[in-house]
Every structure is written in structure tokens, then in C-alpha cells.
mmCIF file of C-alpha atoms in Angstrom:
data_model
loop_
_atom_site.group_PDB
_atom_site.id
_atom_site.type_symbol
_atom_site.label_atom_id
_atom_site.label_comp_id
_atom_site.label_asym_id
_atom_site.label_seq_id
_atom_site.Cartn_x
_atom_site.Cartn_y
_atom_site.Cartn_z
ATOM 1 C CA MET E 1 -126.419 -0.590 18.807
ATOM 2 C CA ALA E 2 -124.225 -4.282 19.195
ATOM 3 C CA ASP E 3 -122.025 -2.639 22.352
ATOM 4 C CA ILE E 4 -125.272 -1.038 23.553
ATOM 5 C CA PHE E 5 -126.998 -4.526 23.785
ATOM 6 C CA TYR E 6 -123.378 -6.354 24.572
ATOM 7 C CA PRO E 7 -124.418 -7.695 28.726
ATOM 8 C CA LEU E 8 -126.861 -9.396 26.973
ATOM 9 C CA GLN E 9 -125.454 -10.667 24.386
ATOM 10 C CA TRP E 10 -123.060 -11.894 27.240
ATOM 11 C CA ILE E 11 -126.239 -13.739 29.081
ATOM 12 C CA ALA E 12 -127.697 -15.278 25.589
ATOM 13 C CA ASP E 13 -124.370 -17.024 25.014
ATOM 14 C CA LYS E 14 -123.545 -18.575 28.461
ATOM 15 C CA LEU E 15 -127.651 -19.824 28.498
ATOM 16 C CA THR E 16 -126.835 -21.344 25.743
ATOM 17 C CA TYR E 17 -123.354 -22.597 24.972
ATOM 18 C CA GLU E 18 -122.618 -23.272 28.992
ATOM 19 C CA VAL E 19 -126.305 -23.527 31.058
ATOM 20 C CA PHE E 20 -127.943 -25.887 28.116
ATOM 21 C CA GLY E 21 -124.330 -27.159 27.141
ATOM 22 C CA ILE E 22 -126.267 -27.012 23.068
ATOM 23 C CA ALA E 23 -122.656 -27.585 20.930
ATOM 24 C CA PRO E 24 -121.420 -23.886 19.070
ATOM 25 C CA ALA E 25 -121.693 -23.659 15.474
ATOM 26 C CA THR E 26 -124.213 -26.760 14.870
ATOM 27 C CA HIS E 27 -128.001 -25.334 13.947
ATOM 28 C CA LEU E 28 -129.778 -25.699 17.275
ATOM 29 C CA ALA E 29 -127.315 -23.365 18.854
ATOM 30 C CA ALA E 30 -128.184 -20.560 16.293
ATOM 31 C CA SER E 31 -132.197 -21.189 16.788
ATOM 32 C CA VAL E 32 -131.358 -20.755 20.971
ATOM 33 C CA ASN E 33 -128.614 -18.035 21.260
ATOM 34 C CA PHE E 34 -131.502 -16.358 18.306
ATOM 35 C CA ILE E 35 -134.344 -17.030 20.724
ATOM 36 C CA ILE E 36 -132.523 -15.749 23.843
ATOM 37 C CA TYR E 37 -131.183 -12.975 23.059
ATOM 38 C CA ASP E 38 -134.059 -11.641 21.247
ATOM 39 C CA VAL E 39 -137.067 -11.536 24.189
ATOM 40 C CA LEU E 40 -134.692 -10.454 26.066
ATOM 41 C CA LYS E 41 -133.576 -7.459 23.721
ATOM 42 C CA ILE E 42 -137.196 -7.017 22.698
ATOM 43 C CA PHE E 43 -138.719 -5.834 26.325
ATOM 44 C CA VAL E 44 -135.714 -3.914 27.598
ATOM 45 C CA LEU E 45 -136.576 -1.902 24.414
ATOM 46 C CA LEU E 46 -139.970 -2.667 24.380
ATOM 47 C CA SER E 47 -140.080 -1.164 28.310
ATOM 48 C CA VAL E 48 -138.360 2.127 28.152
ATOM 49 C CA MET E 49 -140.234 3.214 24.735
ATOM 50 C CA ILE E 50 -143.609 2.277 26.388
ATOM 51 C CA PHE E 51 -142.407 4.188 29.414
ATOM 52 C CA ALA E 52 -141.489 7.213 27.681
ATOM 53 C CA ILE E 53 -144.439 7.354 25.067
ATOM 54 C CA SER E 54 -146.917 6.700 27.966
ATOM 55 C CA TYR E 55 -145.454 9.359 30.007
ATOM 56 C CA LEU E 56 -145.070 11.831 27.046
ATOM 57 C CA ARG E 57 -148.730 10.828 26.357
ATOM 58 C CA THR E 58 -150.015 12.040 30.124
ATOM 59 C CA TYR E 59 -149.696 15.729 28.445
ATOM 60 C CA ILE E 60 -151.578 14.836 24.808
ATOM 61 C CA THR E 61 -155.411 14.453 25.484
ATOM 62 C CA PRO E 62 -158.248 14.560 22.841
ATOM 63 C CA GLU E 63 -159.193 17.019 23.522
ATOM 64 C CA LYS E 64 -156.235 19.248 22.870
ATOM 65 C CA THR E 65 -156.226 16.908 19.550
ATOM 66 C CA ARG E 66 -159.118 18.189 19.119
ATOM 67 C CA LYS E 67 -158.352 21.945 19.862
ATOM 68 C CA VAL E 68 -155.402 22.341 18.021
ATOM 69 C CA LEU E 69 -156.749 20.295 14.795
ATOM 70 C CA GLY E 70 -160.722 21.387 14.656
ATOM 71 C CA GLY E 71 -161.782 23.443 11.418
ATOM 72 C CA LYS E 72 -158.449 23.118 10.100
ATOM 73 C CA LYS E 73 -157.599 22.346 6.697
ATOM 74 C CA GLY E 74 -153.887 22.014 4.476
ATOM 75 C CA LEU E 75 -151.213 20.117 3.950
ATOM 76 C CA ARG E 76 -149.507 20.890 7.644
ATOM 77 C CA TYR E 77 -152.657 20.531 9.303
ATOM 78 C CA HIS E 78 -152.293 16.483 7.949
ATOM 79 C CA LEU E 79 -148.630 16.399 9.253
ATOM 80 C CA ILE E 80 -149.867 17.803 12.747
ATOM 81 C CA ALA E 81 -152.559 15.343 13.011
ATOM 82 C CA SER E 82 -150.291 12.111 11.599
ATOM 83 C CA LEU E 83 -147.376 14.007 14.040
ATOM 84 C CA ILE E 84 -150.521 13.845 16.985
ATOM 85 C CA GLY E 85 -150.860 9.682 15.577
ATOM 86 C CA THR E 86 -147.459 8.566 16.407
ATOM 87 C CA VAL E 87 -147.877 9.731 19.796
ATOM 88 C CA SER E 88 -151.443 8.940 20.793
ATOM 89 C CA PRO E 89 -153.370 6.060 21.930
ATOM 90 C CA PHE E 90 -155.589 3.877 19.640
ATOM 91 C CA CYS E 91 -156.520 0.203 18.788
ATOM 92 C CA SER E 92 -159.139 -0.981 17.027
ATOM 93 C CA CYS E 93 -161.353 -0.424 19.763
ATOM 94 C CA SER E 94 -161.131 2.922 19.901
ATOM 95 C CA SER E 95 -161.150 3.865 16.293
ATOM 96 C CA VAL E 96 -165.238 4.702 16.073
ATOM 97 C CA PRO E 97 -165.159 7.273 19.806
ATOM 98 C CA LEU E 98 -162.173 8.901 18.076
ATOM 99 C CA PHE E 99 -163.591 8.940 14.782
ATOM 100 C CA ILE E 100 -166.724 10.335 16.170
ATOM 101 C CA GLY E 101 -164.768 13.192 18.649
ATOM 102 C CA PHE E 102 -162.890 14.106 15.740
ATOM 103 C CA VAL E 103 -165.788 14.477 13.222
ATOM 104 C CA GLU E 104 -168.231 15.970 16.186
ATOM 105 C CA ALA E 105 -165.282 19.308 16.516
ATOM 106 C CA GLY E 106 -165.073 19.965 13.327
ATOM 107 C CA VAL E 107 -161.463 17.841 12.326
ATOM 108 C CA PRO E 108 -161.976 18.220 8.768
ATOM 109 C CA LEU E 109 -162.501 13.943 7.371
ATOM 110 C CA GLY E 110 -159.021 13.981 5.168
ATOM 111 C CA VAL E 111 -156.909 15.126 8.646
ATOM 112 C CA THR E 112 -159.061 13.005 10.692
ATOM 113 C CA PHE E 113 -157.948 10.103 8.321
ATOM 114 C CA SER E 114 -154.252 11.011 8.512
ATOM 115 C CA PHE E 115 -154.680 10.611 12.737
ATOM 116 C CA LEU E 116 -156.588 7.701 12.213
ATOM 117 C CA ILE E 117 -153.327 6.193 9.567
ATOM 118 C CA THR E 118 -150.216 6.825 11.688
ATOM 119 C CA SER E 119 -151.432 6.528 15.469
ATOM 120 C CA PRO E 120 -151.941 2.660 14.710
ATOM 121 C CA LEU E 121 -149.165 2.089 12.413
ATOM 122 C CA VAL E 122 -146.825 4.211 14.181
ATOM 123 C CA ASN E 123 -146.943 2.561 17.770
ATOM 124 C CA GLU E 124 -144.073 2.866 20.496
ATOM 125 C CA ALA E 125 -144.427 -1.272 21.106
ATOM 126 C CA ALA E 126 -143.813 -1.720 16.868
ATOM 127 C CA VAL E 127 -140.651 0.367 17.078
ATOM 128 C CA ALA E 128 -139.096 -0.978 19.692
ATOM 129 C CA VAL E 129 -139.395 -4.629 18.306
ATOM 130 C CA LEU E 130 -137.779 -3.044 14.962
ATOM 131 C CA TRP E 131 -135.705 -1.408 17.232
ATOM 132 C CA ALA E 132 -134.636 -4.491 18.534
ATOM 133 C CA THR E 133 -135.262 -6.928 15.796
ATOM 134 C CA LEU E 134 -133.906 -4.513 12.247
ATOM 135 C CA GLY E 135 -131.275 -1.587 13.212
ATOM 136 C CA LEU E 136 -132.182 1.890 14.114
ATOM 137 C CA LYS E 137 -132.546 2.687 10.281
ATOM 138 C CA ALA E 138 -134.947 0.339 9.110
ATOM 139 C CA THR E 139 -136.644 2.075 12.425
ATOM 140 C CA ALA E 140 -136.389 5.420 11.475
ATOM 141 C CA ILE E 141 -137.345 4.171 7.449
ATOM 142 C CA TYR E 142 -140.834 2.498 8.783
ATOM 143 C CA VAL E 143 -141.953 5.808 10.854
ATOM 144 C CA VAL E 144 -141.045 8.327 8.459
ATOM 145 C CA SER E 145 -142.811 6.011 5.794
ATOM 146 C CA GLY E 146 -145.675 5.832 8.376
ATOM 147 C CA ILE E 147 -146.487 9.410 8.732
ATOM 148 C CA VAL E 148 -145.924 10.075 5.003
ATOM 149 C CA LEU E 149 -148.506 7.277 4.026
ATOM 150 C CA GLY E 150 -150.537 9.614 7.135
ATOM 151 C CA VAL E 151 -150.450 12.219 4.786
ATOM 152 C CA PHE E 152 -150.898 11.872 1.541
ATOM 153 C CA GLY E 153 -153.362 9.276 2.430
ATOM 154 C CA GLY E 154 -155.289 11.611 4.607
ATOM 155 C CA TYR E 155 -155.060 14.783 1.795
ATOM 156 C CA VAL E 156 -156.440 12.370 -0.826
ATOM 157 C CA ILE E 157 -159.499 11.751 1.004
ATOM 158 C CA GLY E 158 -159.908 15.383 1.672
ATOM 159 C CA PHE E 159 -159.478 16.101 -1.524
ATOM 160 C CA LEU E 160 -162.192 13.833 -2.268
ATOM 161 C CA LYS E 161 -164.915 15.269 -0.242
ATOM 162 C CA LEU E 162 -165.980 12.164 0.238
ATOM 163 C CA GLU E 163 -168.176 13.624 3.598
ATOM 164 C CA LYS E 164 -171.611 11.956 2.090
ATOM 165 C CA TYR E 165 -170.192 8.622 2.725
ATOM 166 C CA VAL E 166 -169.966 9.210 6.662
ATOM 167 C CA GLU E 167 -172.554 7.875 7.851
ATOM 168 C CA GLU E 168 -175.619 10.289 8.854
ATOM 169 C CA PHE E 169 -175.687 9.468 12.918
ATOM 170 C CA VAL E 170 -172.149 10.289 13.374
ATOM 171 C CA TYR E 171 -172.942 14.684 12.401
ATOM 172 C CA LYS E 172 -175.881 14.495 14.880
ATOM 173 C CA ILE E 173 -173.381 13.594 18.085
ATOM 174 C CA LYS E 174 -172.594 16.037 20.809
ATOM 175 C CA VAL E 175 -169.360 14.528 22.766
ATOM 176 C CA GLY E 176 -168.599 15.709 26.402
ATOM 177 C CA LYS E 177 -166.108 17.225 26.164
ATOM 178 C CA GLN E 178 -163.118 15.145 27.801
ATOM 179 C CA ALA E 179 -162.237 16.267 32.160
ATOM 180 C CA SER E 180 -158.533 18.123 32.615
ATOM 181 C CA GLU E 181 -157.350 16.158 35.434
ATOM 182 C CA GLN E 182 -154.040 15.082 33.109
ATOM 183 C CA GLU E 183 -153.172 18.577 32.904
ATOM 184 C CA LYS E 184 -152.786 18.719 37.147
ATOM 185 C CA MET E 185 -151.095 15.770 36.943
ATOM 186 C CA THR E 186 -147.926 16.092 39.020
ATOM 187 C CA VAL E 187 -144.951 14.104 38.094
ATOM 188 C CA LYS E 188 -144.791 11.373 39.768
ATOM 189 C CA GLU E 189 -148.450 10.212 38.548
ATOM 190 C CA ARG E 190 -147.926 10.851 35.066
ATOM 191 C CA ALA E 191 -144.825 8.387 35.802
ATOM 192 C CA GLY E 192 -147.107 5.861 37.190
ATOM 193 C CA THR E 193 -149.499 6.266 34.421
ATOM 194 C CA ALA E 194 -146.434 5.778 32.101
ATOM 195 C CA PHE E 195 -145.389 2.958 34.701
ATOM 196 C CA GLU E 196 -149.146 1.467 34.397
ATOM 197 C CA GLY E 197 -148.647 1.651 30.139
ATOM 198 C CA VAL E 198 -145.822 -0.841 30.487
ATOM 199 C CA LYS E 199 -147.435 -2.932 32.253
ATOM 200 C CA ASP E 200 -150.788 -3.518 30.431
ATOM 201 C CA ILE E 201 -148.815 -3.629 26.762
ATOM 202 C CA VAL E 202 -145.917 -5.780 27.888
ATOM 203 C CA GLY E 203 -148.874 -8.250 29.756
ATOM 204 C CA ARG E 204 -150.467 -8.153 26.601
ATOM 205 C CA VAL E 205 -147.922 -8.777 24.519
ATOM 206 C CA TRP E 206 -145.205 -10.745 25.817
ATOM 207 C CA ILE E 207 -146.770 -13.967 24.416
ATOM 208 C CA TYR E 208 -146.741 -13.050 20.626
ATOM 209 C CA VAL E 209 -143.488 -12.037 20.989
ATOM 210 C CA ILE E 210 -142.269 -14.650 22.379
ATOM 211 C CA ILE E 211 -143.984 -16.860 20.152
ATOM 212 C CA GLY E 212 -142.705 -14.363 17.219
ATOM 213 C CA VAL E 213 -139.311 -14.512 18.264
ATOM 214 C CA SER E 214 -138.964 -18.779 18.914
ATOM 215 C CA ILE E 215 -140.810 -19.282 15.043
ATOM 216 C CA GLY E 216 -137.920 -17.164 13.759
ATOM 217 C CA GLY E 217 -135.590 -18.689 15.738
ATOM 218 C CA ILE E 218 -136.186 -21.935 14.339
ATOM 219 C CA PHE E 219 -136.135 -20.770 11.017
ATOM 220 C CA HIS E 220 -133.008 -18.399 12.127
ATOM 221 C CA GLY E 221 -131.973 -21.927 12.942
ATOM 222 C CA TYR E 222 -132.431 -23.771 10.347
ATOM 223 C CA ALA E 223 -133.934 -22.619 7.390
ATOM 224 C CA PRO E 224 -131.635 -22.202 3.865
ATOM 225 C CA GLU E 225 -129.531 -18.798 3.354
ATOM 226 C CA GLY E 226 -130.938 -17.614 0.777
ATOM 227 C CA ILE E 227 -134.007 -19.828 0.097
ATOM 228 C CA LEU E 228 -136.377 -15.358 0.242
ATOM 229 C CA GLU E 229 -133.866 -14.450 -1.835
ATOM 230 C CA LYS E 230 -135.160 -17.408 -4.799
ATOM 231 C CA TYR E 231 -138.746 -17.174 -4.307
ATOM 232 C CA ALA E 232 -139.569 -13.363 -3.052
ATOM 233 C CA GLY E 233 -136.800 -11.143 -3.768
ATOM 234 C CA LYS E 234 -137.061 -8.467 -5.674
ATOM 235 C CA GLY E 235 -137.184 -9.660 -9.155
ATOM 236 C CA ASN E 236 -140.348 -11.391 -7.639
ATOM 237 C CA LEU E 237 -142.552 -8.448 -9.438
ATOM 238 C CA LEU E 238 -145.786 -10.167 -7.140
ATOM 239 C CA ALA E 239 -143.554 -10.929 -3.230
ATOM 240 C CA VAL E 240 -144.906 -6.580 -2.731
ATOM 241 C CA PRO E 241 -148.797 -7.438 -2.773
ATOM 242 C CA ILE E 242 -148.926 -10.792 -2.100
ATOM 243 C CA ALA E 243 -146.639 -9.238 1.490
ATOM 244 C CA VAL E 244 -149.316 -6.667 2.079
ATOM 245 C CA LEU E 245 -152.560 -9.219 1.407
ATOM 246 C CA VAL E 246 -151.022 -11.755 3.578
ATOM 247 C CA GLY E 247 -150.594 -8.812 6.015
ATOM 248 C CA VAL E 248 -154.376 -6.983 6.223
ATOM 249 C CA PRO E 249 -155.637 -10.885 8.358
ATOM 250 C CA LEU E 250 -152.441 -10.320 10.816
ATOM 251 C CA TYR E 251 -153.454 -7.508 13.233
ATOM 252 C CA SER E 252 -153.482 -9.603 16.628
ATOM 253 C CA ASN E 253 -150.220 -11.494 15.920
ATOM 254 C CA VAL E 254 -148.275 -7.933 15.008
ATOM 255 C CA MET E 255 -145.659 -7.860 17.774
ATOM 256 C CA GLY E 256 -145.002 -11.702 16.169
ATOM 257 C CA MET E 257 -144.955 -11.080 13.050
ATOM 258 C CA ILE E 258 -141.570 -8.559 13.509
ATOM 259 C CA PRO E 259 -139.404 -11.051 15.309
ATOM 260 C CA ILE E 260 -140.700 -13.159 12.681
ATOM 261 C CA MET E 261 -139.367 -10.038 9.868
ATOM 262 C CA GLU E 262 -136.059 -9.763 10.850
ATOM 263 C CA SER E 263 -135.173 -13.784 10.649
ATOM 264 C CA LEU E 264 -136.658 -13.196 7.534
ATOM 265 C CA ILE E 265 -134.507 -11.096 6.091
ATOM 266 C CA GLY E 266 -131.547 -12.531 7.244
ATOM 267 C CA LYS E 267 -132.622 -14.986 5.058
ATOM 268 C CA GLY E 268 -132.923 -12.682 1.779
ATOM 269 C CA LEU E 269 -136.490 -11.033 2.095
ATOM 270 C CA PRO E 270 -136.004 -7.686 0.804
ATOM 271 C CA ILE E 271 -136.915 -5.067 3.407
ATOM 272 C CA GLY E 272 -139.356 -3.110 1.168
ATOM 273 C CA THR E 273 -141.326 -5.992 0.789
ATOM 274 C CA SER E 274 -140.710 -6.749 4.987
ATOM 275 C CA LEU E 275 -141.939 -3.291 5.665
ATOM 276 C CA ALA E 276 -145.358 -3.211 3.024
ATOM 277 C CA PHE E 277 -145.761 -6.875 5.103
ATOM 278 C CA LEU E 278 -145.492 -4.590 8.611
ATOM 279 C CA MET E 279 -147.790 -1.605 7.337
ATOM 280 C CA SER E 280 -150.353 -3.855 5.618
ATOM 281 C CA VAL E 281 -150.705 -5.855 8.782
ATOM 282 C CA THR E 282 -151.709 -2.564 11.091
ATOM 283 C CA ALA E 283 -152.641 -0.164 8.891
ATOM 284 C CA VAL E 284 -155.170 -2.357 6.785
ATOM 285 C CA SER E 285 -156.776 -4.790 9.507
ATOM 286 C CA LEU E 286 -159.292 -6.431 8.940
ATOM 287 C CA PRO E 287 -160.503 -5.798 12.836
ATOM 288 C CA GLU E 288 -160.600 -2.465 12.734
ATOM 289 C CA MET E 289 -162.602 -2.536 9.287
ATOM 290 C CA VAL E 290 -165.483 -4.345 10.505
ATOM 291 C CA ILE E 291 -165.480 -1.868 13.641
ATOM 292 C CA LEU E 292 -165.290 1.238 11.253
ATOM 293 C CA LYS E 293 -167.958 0.231 9.714
ATOM 294 C CA LYS E 294 -169.820 1.217 12.512
ATOM 295 C CA VAL E 295 -169.160 4.864 10.784
ATOM 296 C CA LEU E 296 -168.345 4.638 7.681
ATOM 297 C CA LYS E 297 -170.534 3.914 4.576
ATOM 298 C CA LYS E 298 -168.386 0.750 2.251
ATOM 299 C CA GLU E 299 -167.946 3.064 -0.107
ATOM 300 C CA LEU E 300 -165.280 5.177 2.164
ATOM 301 C CA ILE E 301 -163.964 1.855 3.231
ATOM 302 C CA ALA E 302 -163.093 0.252 0.198
ATOM 303 C CA ILE E 303 -161.595 3.823 -0.634
ATOM 304 C CA PHE E 304 -159.359 4.603 2.453
ATOM 305 C CA VAL E 305 -158.055 0.536 2.406
ATOM 306 C CA SER E 306 -157.659 1.290 -1.329
ATOM 307 C CA ILE E 307 -155.412 4.251 -1.126
ATOM 308 C CA VAL E 308 -153.493 2.475 1.971
ATOM 309 C CA GLY E 309 -153.197 -0.475 0.557
ATOM 310 C CA LEU E 310 -151.831 0.791 -3.108
ATOM 311 C CA SER E 311 -149.529 3.175 -1.338
ATOM 312 C CA ILE E 312 -147.956 0.377 1.099
ATOM 313 C CA ILE E 313 -147.610 -1.585 -1.970
ATOM 314 C CA PHE E 314 -145.904 1.511 -3.536
ATOM 315 C CA THR E 315 -143.168 2.202 -0.221
ATOM 316 C CA GLY E 316 -142.476 -1.787 -0.937
ATOM 317 C CA TYR E 317 -141.176 -1.838 -3.937
ATOM 318 C CA MET E 318 -139.666 2.057 -3.173
ATOM 319 C CA PHE E 319 -137.425 1.085 -1.002
ATOM 320 C CA ASN E 320 -136.790 -2.775 -2.264
ATOM 321 C CA ILE E 321 -135.413 -0.127 -6.240
ATOM 322 C CA LEU E 322 -133.285 2.008 -2.947
ATOM 323 C CA LEU E 323 -132.019 -0.278 -0.408
#
């Protein structure tokens, strides 16, 4: 990874030490160099990954997804739903129509939740920023954990047979069949769609990335080494659940929180606690719960949040032990 991004580090060094004239081996130099390098690296990876996933996404329509999963039960279908969720567009604003469409098409409730859990949790933007800041190993751990969490959470919800907690009107709605224009797109049209995806997502998250990297850079340069290890390290048994509770209301700032996490990990925050924080920010966001309240009764929302929240906490503890 370091060799691949050497040109970006060279640019960061040139700007920090020669253009800005900041003396090496100072707190200010460490902060400025961190900010320049991370901003460049994140935007490069973000653009490449969004383009690739957006291109792939042109082949995966909600209609195709419903056909694959409709009426299907069993653990493997939870896995398929989670895998589809990793490359499918999903945000809190689209949760209600997607949920209604899946239920109307006969997709079992548990399988639907496997998709809904993984789709916002493992998205190309978060993966790109994670890869750029924490490296391939941590990113792989995050992706696998997100898929497993989706499979487990959806399976438990399906096992508990909670269909009675879905608002009755959902089962009465008939969602029209989607047009199949995407199937007829040319390579050029798909590439154009992918490029528009890059412009859209980068255009929406760039400010969060810069703010997050800047805060992380300040912490990177000025915070004493080991300060977080002392107060929120593996020895603090409450660190993981506290991280999850803090992460829930921070959904809109997820892209900015990842660079801050990088800096916090560098100062001693355990990787498991960090991953638990990020998962809570993404998978159990307060805005999504508010919107899902339109189609789910409060009992099911409470069960959903409890299952996912406890699973995230378990994941955080597990990786703190293993890593």
C-alpha cells in the first residue's frame, strides 16, 4: 500500500516541508503532512472504488434482487441477500421503498433484514476510506464482519417470526415492476452512469472527509502517545459499548469519522473498539430508524436495534481479543 501511494506521500512531503516551509519533526509538520497525504489518498481510492462498484451496480436492479430472493428461505439466502447488499445502493432515504418492494415480492422478513443491515454497513465509500486510512487487513475484517452481521441479524429476526410487527398496509401495497432499461445499457452508458456516481457521492462526502482528516491530523500531531490506550484500551470493559452508543447518532458524519478513527487507533484505541464504533454509526443510525418507523412497529425496531447492537458489541470485543 505504501509503495502504491508513494507519489502522494512525495506530494505531501513537498507541500509540507518545501512549499509551506514547515520544519520537520514538529507537531505542526506531523499534522499538516497527515492531512495532505490522507486527503489525497482517500479521494483517489474513493473515486476508483465508487466508479467500479457503480459500474457493477448497473447490472443489479431491485427487480432482479427481488426475483432472486423472493419466497426463498434458508441460511444461504441470508448470505446472498447480504452479498447483494454490499454492492447495492442504500441509504436511510430509500429504506422504506426498498423494504416495501421486498416484502411485496415475497422476500421473507429475515432475508430482507439481512439485506437492509449489510447494505448501508458495507458500502463502497466507507470501504474506500477504510482502505485508505487503516489498510487492507482492517478493511477485509470490516467487510467480512458486516456480511456476517447481516446474515446473523436477519436469520435471528426470521427465526423469531416477527411479521406481525410489520405495519399491515405494507402487505397490501402493490409495487409496480421496474423497467428494464438497465439491462439494455451499452458499456459507454454504464461507464457514464458510474462516472455520475463518482461525482454524486464525492460531491456529497468531500466536506466530511476534509473535516474528519483535519481533526484526525490535529490529534495525530499533538495528542500524547498511548493516551487512548490508557483510558479506552482493552482493559476498559465498557469501552466497546460506549463506542457503540456514541456512534449511533453520528450517521451523517461517517465519512469524516473514519480518518479520525485512523488517528485514534494510532494513539492506542483498539481496532475492535474502532470497528464497533464505525458499525454503529453505519448500521444502527438514528435517521434510518426514524424513517423505518413508517413501516415497522416499535417492537420490531427495538428488536432489530438490540440484535444488531449486541452483535456489534460482540464483534468489537472479539476483535479486541484477536488483534
